[in-house]
mmCIF file of the C-alpha atoms, coordinates in Angstrom:
data_MODEL
# 
_entry.id   MODEL 
# 
loop_
_atom_site.group_PDB 
_atom_site.id 
_atom_site.type_symbol 
_atom_site.label_atom_id 
_atom_site.label_alt_id 
_atom_site.label_comp_id 
_atom_site.label_asym_id 
_atom_site.label_entity_id 
_atom_site.label_seq_id 
_atom_site.pdbx_PDB_ins_code 
_atom_site.Cartn_x 
_atom_site.Cartn_y 
_atom_site.Cartn_z 
_atom_site.occupancy 
_atom_site.B_iso_or_equiv 
_atom_site.pdbx_formal_charge 
_atom_site.auth_seq_id 
_atom_site.auth_comp_id 
_atom_site.auth_asym_id 
_atom_site.auth_atom_id 
_atom_site.pdbx_PDB_model_num 
ATOM 1  C CA . MET A 1 1  ? 108.259 -19.588 -22.425 1.00 0.00 ? 1  MET A CA 1 
ATOM 2  C CA . GLY A 1 2  ? 111.491 -21.498 -22.032 1.00 0.00 ? 2  GLY A CA 1 
ATOM 3  C CA . PHE A 1 3  ? 110.794 -24.137 -24.631 1.00 0.00 ? 3  PHE A CA 1 
ATOM 4  C CA . PRO A 1 4  ? 110.053 -24.311 -28.356 1.00 0.00 ? 4  PRO A CA 1 
ATOM 5  C CA . GLY A 1 5  ? 106.622 -25.456 -29.353 1.00 0.00 ? 5  GLY A CA 1 
ATOM 6  C CA . ILE A 1 6  ? 103.070 -24.293 -29.702 1.00 0.00 ? 6  ILE A CA 1 
ATOM 7  C CA . VAL A 1 7  ? 101.195 -22.410 -27.039 1.00 0.00 ? 7  VAL A CA 1 
ATOM 8  C CA . LEU A 1 8  ? 97.481  -21.919 -27.495 1.00 0.00 ? 8  LEU A CA 1 
ATOM 9  C CA . ASP A 1 9  ? 96.796  -18.789 -25.518 1.00 0.00 ? 9  ASP A CA 1 
ATOM 10 C CA . ASP A 1 10 ? 93.579  -17.927 -27.345 1.00 0.00 ? 10 ASP A CA 1 
ATOM 11 C CA . PHE A 1 11 ? 91.536  -20.094 -25.004 1.00 0.00 ? 11 PHE A CA 1 
ATOM 12 C CA . GLU A 1 12 ? 91.499  -18.102 -21.811 1.00 0.00 ? 12 GLU A CA 1 
ATOM 13 C CA . GLY A 1 13 ? 90.041  -19.846 -18.790 1.00 0.00 ? 13 GLY A CA 1 
ATOM 14 C CA . ALA A 1 14 ? 90.219  -23.230 -20.488 1.00 0.00 ? 14 ALA A CA 1 
ATOM 15 C CA . GLU A 1 15 ? 92.030  -26.237 -19.119 1.00 0.00 ? 15 GLU A CA 1 
ATOM 16 C CA . TYR A 1 16 ? 95.242  -27.211 -20.819 1.00 0.00 ? 16 TYR A CA 1 
ATOM 17 C CA . GLU A 1 17 ? 97.173  -30.434 -20.816 1.00 0.00 ? 17 GLU A CA 1 
ATOM 18 C CA . ARG A 1 18 ? 100.925 -30.649 -21.281 1.00 0.00 ? 18 ARG A CA 1 
ATOM 19 C CA . VAL A 1 19 ? 101.931 -33.402 -23.639 1.00 0.00 ? 19 VAL A CA 1 
ATOM 20 C CA . PRO A 1 20 ? 105.394 -34.305 -24.913 1.00 0.00 ? 20 PRO A CA 1 
ATOM 21 C CA . VAL A 1 21 ? 105.844 -33.673 -28.613 1.00 0.00 ? 21 VAL A CA 1 
ATOM 22 C CA . ASP A 1 22 ? 108.700 -34.018 -31.049 1.00 0.00 ? 22 ASP A CA 1 
ATOM 23 C CA . VAL A 1 23 ? 109.881 -30.678 -32.402 1.00 0.00 ? 23 VAL A CA 1 
ATOM 24 C CA . MET A 1 24 ? 112.800 -29.723 -34.606 1.00 0.00 ? 24 MET A CA 1 
ATOM 25 C CA . ASN A 1 25 ? 115.422 -27.481 -33.067 1.00 0.00 ? 25 ASN A CA 1 
ATOM 26 C CA . THR A 1 26 ? 117.751 -25.187 -34.989 1.00 0.00 ? 26 THR A CA 1 
ATOM 27 C CA . ASP A 1 27 ? 120.122 -28.093 -35.590 1.00 0.00 ? 27 ASP A CA 1 
ATOM 28 C CA . GLY A 1 28 ? 117.418 -30.139 -37.272 1.00 0.00 ? 28 GLY A CA 1 
ATOM 29 C CA . GLU A 1 29 ? 117.404 -32.684 -34.481 1.00 0.00 ? 29 GLU A CA 1 
ATOM 30 C CA . ALA A 1 30 ? 114.244 -33.985 -32.931 1.00 0.00 ? 30 ALA A CA 1 
ATOM 31 C CA . VAL A 1 31 ? 113.997 -32.797 -29.350 1.00 0.00 ? 31 VAL A CA 1 
ATOM 32 C CA . LYS A 1 32 ? 111.411 -33.382 -26.681 1.00 0.00 ? 32 LYS A CA 1 
ATOM 33 C CA . SER A 1 33 ? 109.337 -30.364 -25.842 1.00 0.00 ? 33 SER A CA 1 
ATOM 34 C CA . CYS A 1 34 ? 105.932 -29.509 -24.481 1.00 0.00 ? 34 CYS A CA 1 
ATOM 35 C CA . SER A 1 35 ? 102.861 -28.448 -26.356 1.00 0.00 ? 35 SER A CA 1 
ATOM 36 C CA . TYR A 1 36 ? 99.618  -27.213 -24.902 1.00 0.00 ? 36 TYR A CA 1 
ATOM 37 C CA . MET A 1 37 ? 96.674  -29.140 -26.258 1.00 0.00 ? 37 MET A CA 1 
ATOM 38 C CA . PHE A 1 38 ? 93.103  -28.166 -25.538 1.00 0.00 ? 38 PHE A CA 1 
ATOM 39 C CA . ASN A 1 39 ? 91.584  -30.585 -23.062 1.00 0.00 ? 39 ASN A CA 1 
ATOM 40 C CA . ASN A 1 40 ? 87.905  -31.078 -23.887 1.00 0.00 ? 40 ASN A CA 1 
# 
């Protein structure tokens, strides 16, 4: 993975949706990244 964030890899075979989220980098600045959220 080339980005910080959360990856839910426990749901194999499920559909995932990439959504932009605000995460804190090592400098304490808010940066845009991607998080995988479970798409019901």
